[in-house]
Short mmCIF file of C-alpha atoms in Angstrom, two decimals:
data_model
loop_
_atom_site.label_atom_id
_atom_site.label_comp_id
_atom_site.label_asym_id
_atom_site.label_seq_id
_atom_site.Cartn_x
_atom_site.Cartn_y
_atom_site.Cartn_z
CA MET A 1 -0.40 -9.78 0.67
CA HIS A 2 -3.26 -11.65 2.25
CA GLN A 3 -1.71 -11.22 5.70
CA MET A 4 -1.13 -7.54 5.12
CA PHE A 5 -4.80 -6.93 4.46
CA LYS A 6 -5.67 -8.72 7.68
CA ILE A 7 -3.38 -6.39 9.63
CA LEU A 8 -4.84 -3.45 7.73
CA LYS A 9 -8.33 -4.63 8.60
CA TYR A 10 -7.60 -4.91 12.33
CA SER A 11 -5.79 -1.57 12.50
CA PHE A 12 -8.62 0.02 10.57
CA TYR A 13 -11.32 -1.44 12.85
CA ASP A 14 -9.31 -0.44 15.85
CA LEU A 15 -9.15 3.15 14.62
CA ILE A 16 -12.70 3.59 13.41
CA ARG A 17 -13.81 2.58 16.87
CA SER A 18 -11.77 5.37 18.37
CA ARG A 19 -13.52 8.58 19.33
CA TRP A 20 -11.03 10.77 17.48
CA SER A 21 -11.88 9.37 14.08
CA TYR A 22 -15.45 10.50 14.64
CA VAL A 23 -14.39 13.91 15.84
CA TYR A 24 -12.28 14.29 12.70
CA PHE A 25 -15.14 13.08 10.49
CA LEU A 26 -17.72 15.34 12.18
CA PHE A 27 -15.40 18.31 11.88
CA TYR A 28 -15.25 17.96 8.10
CA LEU A 29 -18.97 17.28 7.90
CA LEU A 30 -19.72 20.46 9.78
CA LEU A 31 -17.14 22.43 7.80
CA GLY A 32 -18.63 21.23 4.52
CA PHE A 33 -22.18 22.14 5.48
CA VAL A 34 -21.27 25.54 6.86
CA LEU A 35 -19.16 26.52 3.86
CA LEU A 36 -21.67 25.39 1.28
CA PHE A 37 -24.91 26.54 2.76
CA LEU A 38 -23.61 29.85 4.07
CA ASN A 39 -21.50 30.61 1.03
CA ASN A 40 -23.74 29.29 -1.70
CA ASP A 41 -20.80 29.21 -4.07
CA VAL A 42 -19.02 25.92 -4.70
CA SER A 43 -15.87 27.47 -6.17
CA LYS A 44 -15.36 29.76 -3.21
CA ALA A 45 -16.06 26.91 -0.85
CA VAL A 46 -13.41 24.82 -2.59
CA ILE A 47 -10.80 27.58 -2.14
CA THR A 48 -11.61 28.03 1.53
CA LEU A 49 -11.51 24.27 2.01
CA MET A 50 -8.17 24.09 0.26
CA ASN A 51 -6.67 26.60 2.66
CA ILE A 52 -7.90 24.56 5.59
CA ILE A 53 -7.05 21.13 4.19
CA ILE A 54 -3.45 21.82 3.24
CA VAL A 55 -2.66 22.83 6.81
CA LEU A 56 -4.97 20.61 8.83
CA VAL A 57 -4.60 17.31 6.95
CA PRO A 58 -0.79 17.18 7.41
CA LEU A 59 -1.17 18.03 11.10
CA ILE A 60 -3.75 15.32 11.75
CA GLY A 61 -1.86 12.79 9.63
CA THR A 62 1.35 13.46 11.55
CA ILE A 63 -0.20 13.32 15.01
CA PHE A 64 -2.44 10.30 14.37
CA GLY A 65 0.42 8.45 12.72
CA ILE A 66 2.87 9.01 15.54
CA MET A 67 0.31 8.29 18.26
CA TYR A 68 -0.89 5.12 16.61
CA TYR A 69 2.62 3.79 16.19
CA TYR A 70 3.58 4.36 19.81
CA ASN A 71 0.25 3.15 21.18
CA SER A 72 0.33 -0.07 19.20
CA ARG A 73 3.85 -1.09 20.18
CA GLU A 74 2.59 -4.07 22.18
CA PHE A 75 0.33 -5.12 19.36
CA THR A 76 3.29 -4.89 16.99
CA GLU A 77 5.43 -7.05 19.26
CA LEU A 78 2.70 -9.62 19.46
CA LEU A 79 2.51 -9.71 15.68
CA LEU A 80 6.28 -9.93 15.26
CA GLY A 81 6.27 -13.32 16.98
CA GLN A 82 3.67 -14.60 14.53
CA PRO A 83 4.35 -16.00 11.07
CA ILE A 84 3.91 -12.69 9.25
CA ARG A 85 6.32 -10.78 7.06
CA ARG A 86 7.66 -7.68 8.82
CA SER A 87 6.94 -5.40 5.92
CA HIS A 88 3.32 -6.56 5.94
CA ILE A 89 2.89 -5.74 9.62
CA PHE A 90 4.07 -2.17 9.20
CA LEU A 91 2.50 -1.50 5.82
CA GLY A 92 -0.77 -2.91 7.12
CA GLN A 93 -0.73 -0.64 10.15
CA TYR A 94 0.30 2.36 8.09
CA LEU A 95 -2.42 1.82 5.52
CA GLY A 96 -4.93 1.26 8.32
CA VAL A 97 -4.17 4.68 9.82
CA ALA A 98 -3.88 6.55 6.53
CA GLY A 99 -6.97 4.78 5.18
CA SER A 100 -9.22 5.62 8.11
CA LEU A 101 -8.09 9.26 8.06
CA THR A 102 -8.71 9.50 4.33
CA LEU A 103 -12.14 7.96 4.80
CA SER A 104 -13.03 10.56 7.44
CA LEU A 105 -11.94 13.31 5.04
CA VAL A 106 -13.70 11.97 1.95
CA LEU A 107 -16.96 11.11 3.72
CA GLY A 108 -16.98 14.20 5.91
CA LEU A 109 -16.61 16.57 2.97
CA GLY A 110 -18.28 14.36 0.38
CA ILE A 111 -21.64 14.07 2.11
CA PRO A 112 -22.45 17.80 2.31
CA PHE A 113 -21.22 18.34 -1.24
CA LEU A 114 -23.36 15.50 -2.53
CA LEU A 115 -26.39 16.85 -0.71
CA TYR A 116 -25.69 20.28 -2.15
CA GLY A 117 -25.94 18.86 -5.64
CA LEU A 118 -22.32 18.59 -6.62
CA PHE A 119 -22.95 16.42 -9.64
CA LYS A 120 -24.94 19.15 -11.29
CA SER A 121 -22.17 21.65 -10.72
CA ASN A 122 -19.04 22.27 -12.77
CA ALA A 123 -16.97 22.23 -9.63
CA ILE A 124 -17.01 18.47 -9.33
CA TRP A 125 -13.50 18.10 -10.78
CA ASP A 126 -12.12 20.85 -8.60
CA PHE A 127 -13.70 19.22 -5.61
CA GLY A 128 -12.46 15.80 -6.66
CA LEU A 129 -8.94 17.12 -6.98
CA LEU A 130 -9.22 18.64 -3.52
CA LEU A 131 -10.06 15.24 -2.07
CA VAL A 132 -7.27 13.54 -4.03
CA THR A 133 -4.76 16.09 -2.72
CA GLY A 134 -6.11 15.63 0.79
CA ALA A 135 -5.64 11.87 0.44
CA PHE A 136 -2.07 12.38 -0.82
CA LEU A 137 -1.24 14.68 2.09
CA THR A 138 -2.64 12.13 4.54
CA LEU A 139 -0.56 9.34 2.99
CA ILE A 140 2.58 11.49 2.92
CA PHE A 141 2.43 12.85 6.45
CA THR A 142 1.33 9.59 8.04
CA ALA A 143 4.27 7.88 6.32
CA LEU A 144 6.66 10.61 7.50
CA SER A 145 5.42 10.29 11.08
CA PHE A 146 5.84 6.49 10.97
CA ASN A 147 9.39 7.10 9.79
CA ILE A 148 10.07 9.37 12.73
CA ALA A 149 8.50 6.90 15.16
CA LEU A 150 10.56 4.00 13.79
CA SER A 151 13.76 5.96 14.32
CA HIS A 152 12.97 7.11 17.85
CA GLU A 153 12.25 4.79 20.74
CA ASN A 154 11.54 7.76 22.99
CA LYS A 155 7.90 8.79 22.62
CA ILE A 156 8.37 12.39 23.68
CA LYS A 157 11.26 12.90 21.27
CA GLY A 158 9.37 11.28 18.41
CA PHE A 159 6.29 13.34 19.09
CA GLY A 160 8.35 16.51 19.26
CA TYR A 161 10.10 15.84 15.97
CA ALA A 162 6.80 15.03 14.30
CA VAL A 163 5.21 18.30 15.38
CA LEU A 164 8.37 20.18 14.34
CA LEU A 165 8.19 18.54 10.93
CA TRP A 166 4.63 19.73 10.47
CA LEU A 167 5.47 23.21 11.70
CA PHE A 168 8.39 23.40 9.33
CA MET A 169 6.47 22.21 6.28
CA ALA A 170 3.29 24.17 6.95
CA VAL A 171 4.64 27.44 8.32
CA ILE A 172 8.41 27.93 8.51
CA TYR A 173 9.16 26.70 4.99
CA ASP A 174 6.93 29.33 3.41
CA GLY A 175 8.48 32.02 5.53
CA LEU A 176 12.01 31.03 4.53
CA PHE A 177 10.94 30.73 0.93
CA LEU A 178 9.41 34.18 0.90
CA MET A 179 12.40 35.70 2.64
CA SER A 180 14.82 34.25 0.14
CA LEU A 181 12.65 35.57 -2.69
CA ILE A 182 12.92 39.06 -1.22
CA ILE A 183 16.62 38.87 -0.39
CA PHE A 184 17.61 37.53 -3.80
CA GLU A 185 15.13 39.51 -5.86
CA GLU A 186 17.95 40.76 -8.09
CA TYR A 187 18.60 37.28 -9.36
CA PRO A 188 16.53 35.03 -11.61
CA LEU A 189 14.55 32.91 -9.21
CA ASP A 190 12.39 30.83 -11.53
CA ASN A 191 14.26 27.58 -11.11
CA PHE A 192 14.78 28.14 -7.42
CA SER A 193 11.10 28.64 -6.72
CA LEU A 194 10.14 25.70 -8.92
CA ILE A 195 12.39 23.38 -7.00
CA ALA A 196 11.49 24.88 -3.63
CA THR A 197 7.82 24.27 -4.34
CA MET A 198 8.40 20.68 -5.32
CA LEU A 199 10.38 20.00 -2.18
CA ASN A 200 7.41 20.74 0.05
CA PRO A 201 4.29 18.62 -0.43
CA ILE A 202 2.09 21.30 1.12
CA ASP A 203 3.24 23.97 -1.34
CA LEU A 204 2.97 21.45 -4.12
CA SER A 205 -0.63 20.67 -3.23
CA ARG A 206 -1.54 24.31 -3.10
CA THR A 207 -0.01 24.98 -6.50
CA LEU A 208 -1.71 21.92 -7.94
CA ILE A 209 -5.17 22.98 -6.82
CA LEU A 210 -4.69 26.58 -7.88
CA LEU A 211 -3.49 25.45 -11.32
CA LYS A 212 -6.63 23.39 -11.65
CA LEU A 213 -8.89 26.18 -10.45
CA ASP A 214 -7.13 28.44 -12.94
CA ILE A 215 -7.48 31.58 -10.88
CA SER A 216 -4.37 33.53 -11.80
CA ALA A 217 -4.97 36.13 -9.11
CA LEU A 218 -4.47 33.50 -6.43
CA LEU A 219 -1.59 31.68 -8.06
CA GLY A 220 1.08 33.90 -6.60
CA TYR A 221 4.63 34.06 -7.84
CA THR A 222 5.38 30.33 -7.69
CA GLY A 223 2.13 29.37 -9.33
CA ALA A 224 2.76 31.82 -12.11
CA VAL A 225 6.25 30.44 -12.64
CA PHE A 226 4.85 26.94 -12.60
CA LYS A 227 2.26 27.84 -15.15
CA SER A 228 4.58 29.68 -17.51
CA PHE A 229 7.24 27.02 -17.22
CA PHE A 230 5.16 23.93 -17.63
CA GLY A 231 1.83 25.19 -18.92
CA THR A 232 -1.27 24.11 -17.06
CA GLN A 233 -1.25 20.54 -18.36
CA TRP A 234 2.41 19.78 -17.71
CA GLY A 235 2.44 21.63 -14.44
CA PHE A 236 -0.46 19.51 -13.34
CA LEU A 237 1.17 16.27 -14.39
CA ILE A 238 4.53 17.09 -12.82
CA SER A 239 2.92 18.06 -9.52
CA ILE A 240 1.05 14.74 -9.43
CA ILE A 241 4.26 12.83 -10.15
CA MET A 242 6.04 14.74 -7.39
CA LEU A 243 3.25 13.94 -4.95
CA CYS A 244 3.55 10.26 -5.87
CA LEU A 245 7.29 10.45 -5.18
CA TRP A 246 6.59 12.18 -1.89
CA THR A 247 4.32 9.30 -0.97
CA GLY A 248 6.50 6.50 -2.30
CA LEU A 249 9.84 7.47 -0.75
CA PRO A 250 8.70 7.60 2.90
CA ILE A 251 6.83 4.31 2.45
CA TRP A 252 9.94 2.74 0.98
CA ARG A 253 12.06 3.98 3.89
CA LEU A 254 9.43 2.79 6.35
CA VAL A 255 9.71 -0.77 5.04
CA TYR A 256 13.51 -0.51 4.85
CA LYS A 257 13.78 0.69 8.46
CA ALA A 258 11.23 -1.77 9.79
CA LYS A 259 13.11 -4.71 8.31
CA ARG A 260 16.32 -3.74 10.10
CA LYS A 261 14.96 -2.69 13.47
CA ASP A 262 15.33 -4.66 16.71
CA PHE A 263 12.23 -5.15 18.82
CA MET B 1 15.78 -27.86 15.50
CA ILE B 2 17.86 -24.84 16.44
CA GLN B 3 21.38 -24.28 15.17
CA ILE B 4 23.16 -21.12 16.21
CA LYS B 5 26.67 -20.37 15.07
CA ASP B 6 28.92 -17.56 16.24
CA LEU B 7 26.10 -15.18 17.11
CA TYR B 8 26.98 -11.57 17.95
CA LYS B 9 24.65 -8.75 18.95
CA LYS B 10 25.43 -5.27 20.13
CA PHE B 11 23.00 -2.60 21.29
CA GLY B 12 24.82 0.67 20.96
CA ARG B 13 28.05 0.14 22.88
CA ASN B 14 26.62 -2.73 24.88
CA GLN B 15 27.80 -6.11 23.59
CA VAL B 16 24.95 -8.44 24.61
CA LEU B 17 25.79 -11.63 22.74
CA SER B 18 29.39 -12.42 21.92
CA GLY B 19 29.80 -15.52 19.84
CA VAL B 20 27.04 -17.83 21.01
CA ASP B 21 27.17 -21.37 19.58
CA LEU B 22 24.19 -23.53 20.35
CA THR B 23 22.62 -26.63 18.88
CA VAL B 24 19.34 -28.01 20.09
CA GLN B 25 18.50 -31.32 18.48
CA LYS B 26 16.24 -33.36 20.66
CA SER B 27 12.86 -32.60 22.13
CA GLY B 28 12.30 -31.81 25.80
CA ILE B 29 12.41 -28.86 28.14
CA ILE B 30 15.41 -26.59 27.98
CA ALA B 31 15.88 -23.77 30.47
CA VAL B 32 17.88 -20.73 29.44
CA LEU B 33 19.29 -19.18 32.60
CA GLY B 34 21.63 -16.39 33.49
CA PRO B 35 21.86 -13.22 35.58
CA ASN B 36 19.98 -10.10 34.56
CA GLY B 37 21.32 -8.64 31.35
CA SER B 38 23.13 -11.81 30.32
CA GLY B 39 21.32 -11.86 26.96
CA LYS B 40 18.57 -14.44 27.53
CA THR B 41 15.79 -12.41 26.01
CA THR B 42 18.07 -11.18 23.22
CA LEU B 43 18.96 -14.76 22.36
CA ILE B 44 15.30 -15.73 22.28
CA LYS B 45 14.40 -12.71 20.19
CA CYS B 46 17.17 -13.59 17.75
CA ILE B 47 15.65 -17.04 17.33
CA LEU B 48 12.29 -15.39 16.69
CA GLY B 49 13.74 -12.91 14.22
CA MET B 50 12.69 -9.93 16.34
CA VAL B 51 16.26 -8.89 17.01
CA ILE B 52 18.59 -8.89 14.05
CA PRO B 53 22.08 -10.15 14.93
CA ASN B 54 25.22 -8.28 13.85
CA LYS B 55 27.00 -11.48 12.93
CA GLY B 56 26.43 -15.22 12.87
CA THR B 57 23.99 -17.71 11.45
CA LEU B 58 20.72 -18.96 12.86
CA ILE B 59 18.87 -21.97 11.51
CA VAL B 60 15.54 -22.75 13.13
CA MET B 61 13.34 -25.66 12.03
CA ASP B 62 15.74 -26.26 9.13
CA GLU B 63 15.19 -22.76 7.77
CA PRO B 64 17.55 -19.79 7.95
CA VAL B 65 16.06 -17.04 10.14
CA LYS B 66 17.41 -14.11 8.16
CA ASN B 67 14.68 -12.34 6.17
CA ASN B 68 12.39 -15.30 6.75
CA TRP B 69 9.02 -15.50 8.45
CA ARG B 70 7.58 -18.86 7.42
CA TYR B 71 9.46 -20.85 10.07
CA ARG B 72 7.48 -18.99 12.75
CA LYS B 73 4.47 -21.10 11.79
CA GLN B 74 6.18 -23.81 13.81
CA ILE B 75 6.90 -21.64 16.85
CA ASN B 76 4.65 -20.54 19.71
CA TYR B 77 6.07 -17.60 21.62
CA LEU B 78 5.13 -16.32 25.05
CA PRO B 79 6.52 -12.79 25.45
CA GLN B 80 7.94 -11.64 28.75
CA ILE B 81 5.59 -8.75 29.38
CA ALA B 82 1.99 -9.53 28.58
CA ASN B 83 0.89 -6.28 27.02
CA PHE B 84 -1.88 -6.33 24.47
CA PRO B 85 -3.78 -3.72 22.48
CA GLY B 86 -6.00 -2.31 25.22
CA ASN B 87 -9.22 -1.57 23.39
CA LEU B 88 -9.55 -5.14 22.12
CA LYS B 89 -11.71 -7.70 23.93
CA VAL B 90 -10.10 -10.99 25.00
CA LYS B 91 -12.32 -12.87 22.56
CA GLU B 92 -11.38 -10.56 19.70
CA LEU B 93 -7.69 -11.02 20.42
CA PHE B 94 -8.06 -14.81 20.21
CA THR B 95 -10.06 -14.55 17.00
CA MET B 96 -7.49 -12.23 15.48
CA ILE B 97 -4.50 -14.46 16.20
CA LYS B 98 -6.42 -17.50 14.93
CA ASP B 99 -7.30 -15.57 11.80
CA LEU B 100 -3.65 -14.68 11.26
CA ARG B 101 -2.29 -18.17 11.87
CA GLN B 102 -4.95 -20.30 10.21
CA GLN B 103 -4.05 -23.40 12.22
CA PRO B 104 -6.24 -25.77 14.26
CA ASP B 105 -6.50 -24.48 17.83
CA GLN B 106 -7.53 -25.57 21.32
CA GLN B 107 -8.88 -22.26 22.54
CA ASP B 108 -11.98 -23.57 24.34
CA ASP B 109 -10.15 -26.18 26.40
CA LEU B 110 -7.52 -23.69 27.51
CA VAL B 111 -10.02 -20.97 28.32
CA SER B 112 -11.92 -23.27 30.67
CA LEU B 113 -8.68 -24.67 32.09
CA PHE B 114 -7.60 -21.19 33.24
CA GLY B 115 -11.14 -20.04 34.09
CA LEU B 116 -11.07 -17.23 31.56
CA LYS B 117 -14.68 -17.59 30.40
CA PRO B 118 -15.98 -14.62 32.46
CA PHE B 119 -13.27 -12.41 30.91
CA LEU B 120 -13.89 -13.21 27.24
CA ASN B 121 -16.00 -10.10 26.69
CA LYS B 122 -13.79 -7.81 28.77
CA LYS B 123 -11.37 -5.35 27.29
CA LEU B 124 -7.73 -6.28 27.69
CA SER B 125 -6.89 -2.97 29.35
CA THR B 126 -9.19 -3.81 32.27
CA LEU B 127 -7.52 -7.14 33.13
CA SER B 128 -5.15 -7.63 36.06
CA GLY B 129 -1.54 -8.62 35.46
CA GLY B 130 -2.14 -12.25 36.34
CA THR B 131 -5.20 -12.54 34.11
CA LYS B 132 -3.27 -10.97 31.25
CA GLN B 133 -0.58 -13.57 31.73
CA LYS B 134 -3.23 -16.31 31.53
CA VAL B 135 -4.48 -14.84 28.25
CA ASN B 136 -0.86 -14.78 27.14
CA ILE B 137 -0.50 -18.48 28.02
CA VAL B 138 -3.72 -19.45 26.22
CA LEU B 139 -2.48 -17.64 23.10
CA THR B 140 0.81 -19.52 23.30
CA PHE B 141 -0.53 -23.01 23.87
CA MET B 142 -3.47 -22.61 21.51
CA PHE B 143 -1.67 -24.06 18.50
CA ASN B 144 0.32 -27.23 18.23
CA SER B 145 3.90 -26.37 17.26
CA PRO B 146 7.14 -28.34 17.52
CA LEU B 147 8.93 -25.42 19.21
CA LEU B 148 7.62 -23.38 22.14
CA ILE B 149 9.49 -20.40 23.49
CA LEU B 150 8.38 -19.18 26.92
CA ASP B 151 9.96 -16.00 28.31
CA GLU B 152 9.31 -15.87 32.08
CA PRO B 153 6.04 -17.84 31.89
CA THR B 154 5.40 -17.88 35.66
CA THR B 155 5.18 -14.10 36.11
CA GLY B 156 2.09 -13.10 38.09
CA LEU B 157 0.47 -16.53 38.15
CA ASP B 158 -1.42 -17.82 41.19
CA PRO B 159 -0.51 -21.32 42.51
CA ALA B 160 -3.44 -23.06 40.83
CA SER B 161 -2.58 -21.60 37.44
CA LEU B 162 1.07 -22.42 37.96
CA ILE B 163 0.13 -26.07 38.40
CA GLN B 164 -1.90 -25.94 35.19
CA LEU B 165 1.01 -24.33 33.37
CA LYS B 166 3.37 -27.07 34.51
CA LYS B 167 0.89 -29.69 33.31
CA LEU B 168 0.60 -27.97 29.94
CA ILE B 169 4.37 -27.90 29.58
CA GLN B 170 4.56 -31.64 30.37
CA VAL B 171 1.83 -32.37 27.81
CA GLU B 172 3.84 -30.52 25.16
CA LYS B 173 6.92 -32.47 26.14
CA ALA B 174 5.02 -35.76 25.88
CA LYS B 175 3.99 -34.79 22.36
CA GLY B 176 7.68 -34.69 21.49
CA ASN B 177 7.89 -30.90 21.22
CA THR B 178 10.81 -28.73 22.30
CA ILE B 179 10.17 -26.12 24.97
CA LEU B 180 12.63 -23.30 25.57
CA ILE B 181 12.06 -21.52 28.90
CA THR B 182 13.65 -18.60 30.68
CA SER B 183 12.88 -18.12 34.34
CA HIS B 184 14.28 -16.69 37.55
CA ILE B 185 12.26 -19.11 39.69
CA MET B 186 14.87 -21.81 40.30
CA GLN B 187 12.41 -24.18 41.96
CA PHE B 188 10.30 -24.13 38.80
CA VAL B 189 13.33 -24.69 36.59
CA GLU B 190 14.61 -27.59 38.67
CA GLU B 191 11.20 -29.19 38.53
CA VAL B 192 10.65 -29.02 34.79
CA ALA B 193 13.97 -28.64 32.98
CA ASP B 194 15.69 -31.55 31.25
CA GLU B 195 18.60 -29.41 30.23
CA ILE B 196 20.08 -26.12 31.30
CA ILE B 197 21.83 -23.51 29.23
CA TYR B 198 23.60 -20.96 31.37
CA LEU B 199 24.41 -17.63 29.78
CA LEU B 200 27.07 -15.37 31.22
CA GLU B 201 28.26 -12.13 29.64
CA GLY B 202 26.85 -13.01 26.28
CA ASN B 203 28.20 -16.50 26.06
CA ILE B 204 27.09 -20.00 26.96
CA TYR B 205 28.88 -20.83 30.15
CA PHE B 206 27.31 -24.16 30.92
CA LYS B 207 25.14 -26.62 29.03
CA GLY B 208 23.91 -29.85 30.58
CA SER B 209 21.47 -31.46 32.98
CA VAL B 210 20.59 -30.27 36.48
CA ALA B 211 22.51 -33.20 37.95
CA ALA B 212 25.58 -32.35 35.89
CA LEU B 213 25.45 -28.76 37.13
CA LYS B 214 25.22 -29.88 40.74
CA SER B 215 28.18 -32.21 40.45
CA LYS B 216 30.20 -29.60 38.58
CA THR B 217 29.72 -26.97 41.27
CA GLY B 218 29.79 -29.43 44.17
CA GLU B 219 26.53 -27.95 45.51
CA LYS B 220 23.62 -30.17 46.53
CA ASP B 221 21.03 -27.44 46.19
CA PHE B 222 20.17 -26.28 42.69
CA GLU B 223 19.66 -22.66 43.63
CA HIS B 224 23.05 -22.58 45.32
CA ALA B 225 24.64 -24.29 42.33
CA ILE B 226 23.32 -21.56 40.06
CA ALA B 227 24.45 -18.87 42.48
CA ALA B 228 27.87 -20.51 42.65
CA ILE B 229 28.53 -20.22 38.93
CA THR B 230 27.20 -16.68 38.89
CA THR B 231 29.33 -15.32 41.70
CA ASN B 232 32.36 -17.52 41.43
CA ALA B 233 32.72 -18.16 37.75
CA SER B 234 36.51 -18.61 37.84
CA ASN B 235 36.39 -21.39 40.44
CA VAL B 236 34.18 -23.72 38.43
#
């Protein structure tokens, strides 16, 4: 464990010295300020932020994850010859990437909200949940991109698959989902849409935040099904459990793959 | 020190190691030779646990290699291509490896030996190939370990540094350590090696001293002796 935190520390330092971490941080900082001080309504700002976060966070997590893995190949090989457990090398690097991205997100959005007087507002829990979901999405998509990178020696291929994964989860999946709802509208679709939502972490995050915000107008069909099926409390709990599974499985496979790979 | 039994490794359809048996007991300098693609690096990486064999057992420093990492505390490894994380400074790289290994080191002596002081605050991406190799060598010889594995250590070195490297290798030998070397520079091998392991098509074709190889092939010149077993394997 001790060794893993050292790797994490070095990966983390390496990343927070990179220009892109600052760009990412400044983007959220700017976004937070603009939304709050132009909108003057925390709840609305949270909804707008949600729409941005659930698309942007997976994209950045995927791309940073895949780029970091390929760029640090030499570093990894150097470490593999040292007395360190393999799983610690890869978990350390993964947590370094996911951690620095999460930090950019939390600080970038947290600072403007704090300055705005978040603690006096009722929206603090909504906002907190937004950050938690953002952190989950970062963890999930960074882990997925590490998985892709571990399975593909070819950089271009790996990068392509990673972008395709994001495109599928963020855009194509919803399209397919909606189309099947229309095509099969004669049939009972409650279970189908429940499962379909859980199988995509982006949809899951959206449903989770909307359940918390409790704005039925924005819930949409799936949200409504979720709510009527589980109730707000259960729906909330089940979505969190699913997000944990979505985080845990790719991390498990990452360690499994790393242990069996030749370098 | 190293016990390898019936080691097999395949990459895709390419059978790289096919049933290697090797025991290294005593200390000294052992050269692993063989034509390109004969499995030298794969064999070394198997010993280091970087490549996972399909079949066979490996015991290094009295510990099984499989799913183990502790035995690497007793190994110093010089990788073939000296590539390091580019945005790190030389000094930071040394500090990091020392931090990870937590063993007494001789960094200062080695840095002055190879004249690396002016480069300590430079980023690794800005160094030339030869300087990178010197950094690589310092990292390898920094700790005192009973087993040293050097994959093509002479690559890119200028003559002065090559002399220093040879001295370092002799110092390690005098300490009673085992040094495993791969190299294509036959002159270098002849000069330093106590024993030669010749790999051919994934198997050990010859194991013995330089003199034994010469008498076996009937060649007086070492380079020719090596060439003779490579080209004319059936005649030997």
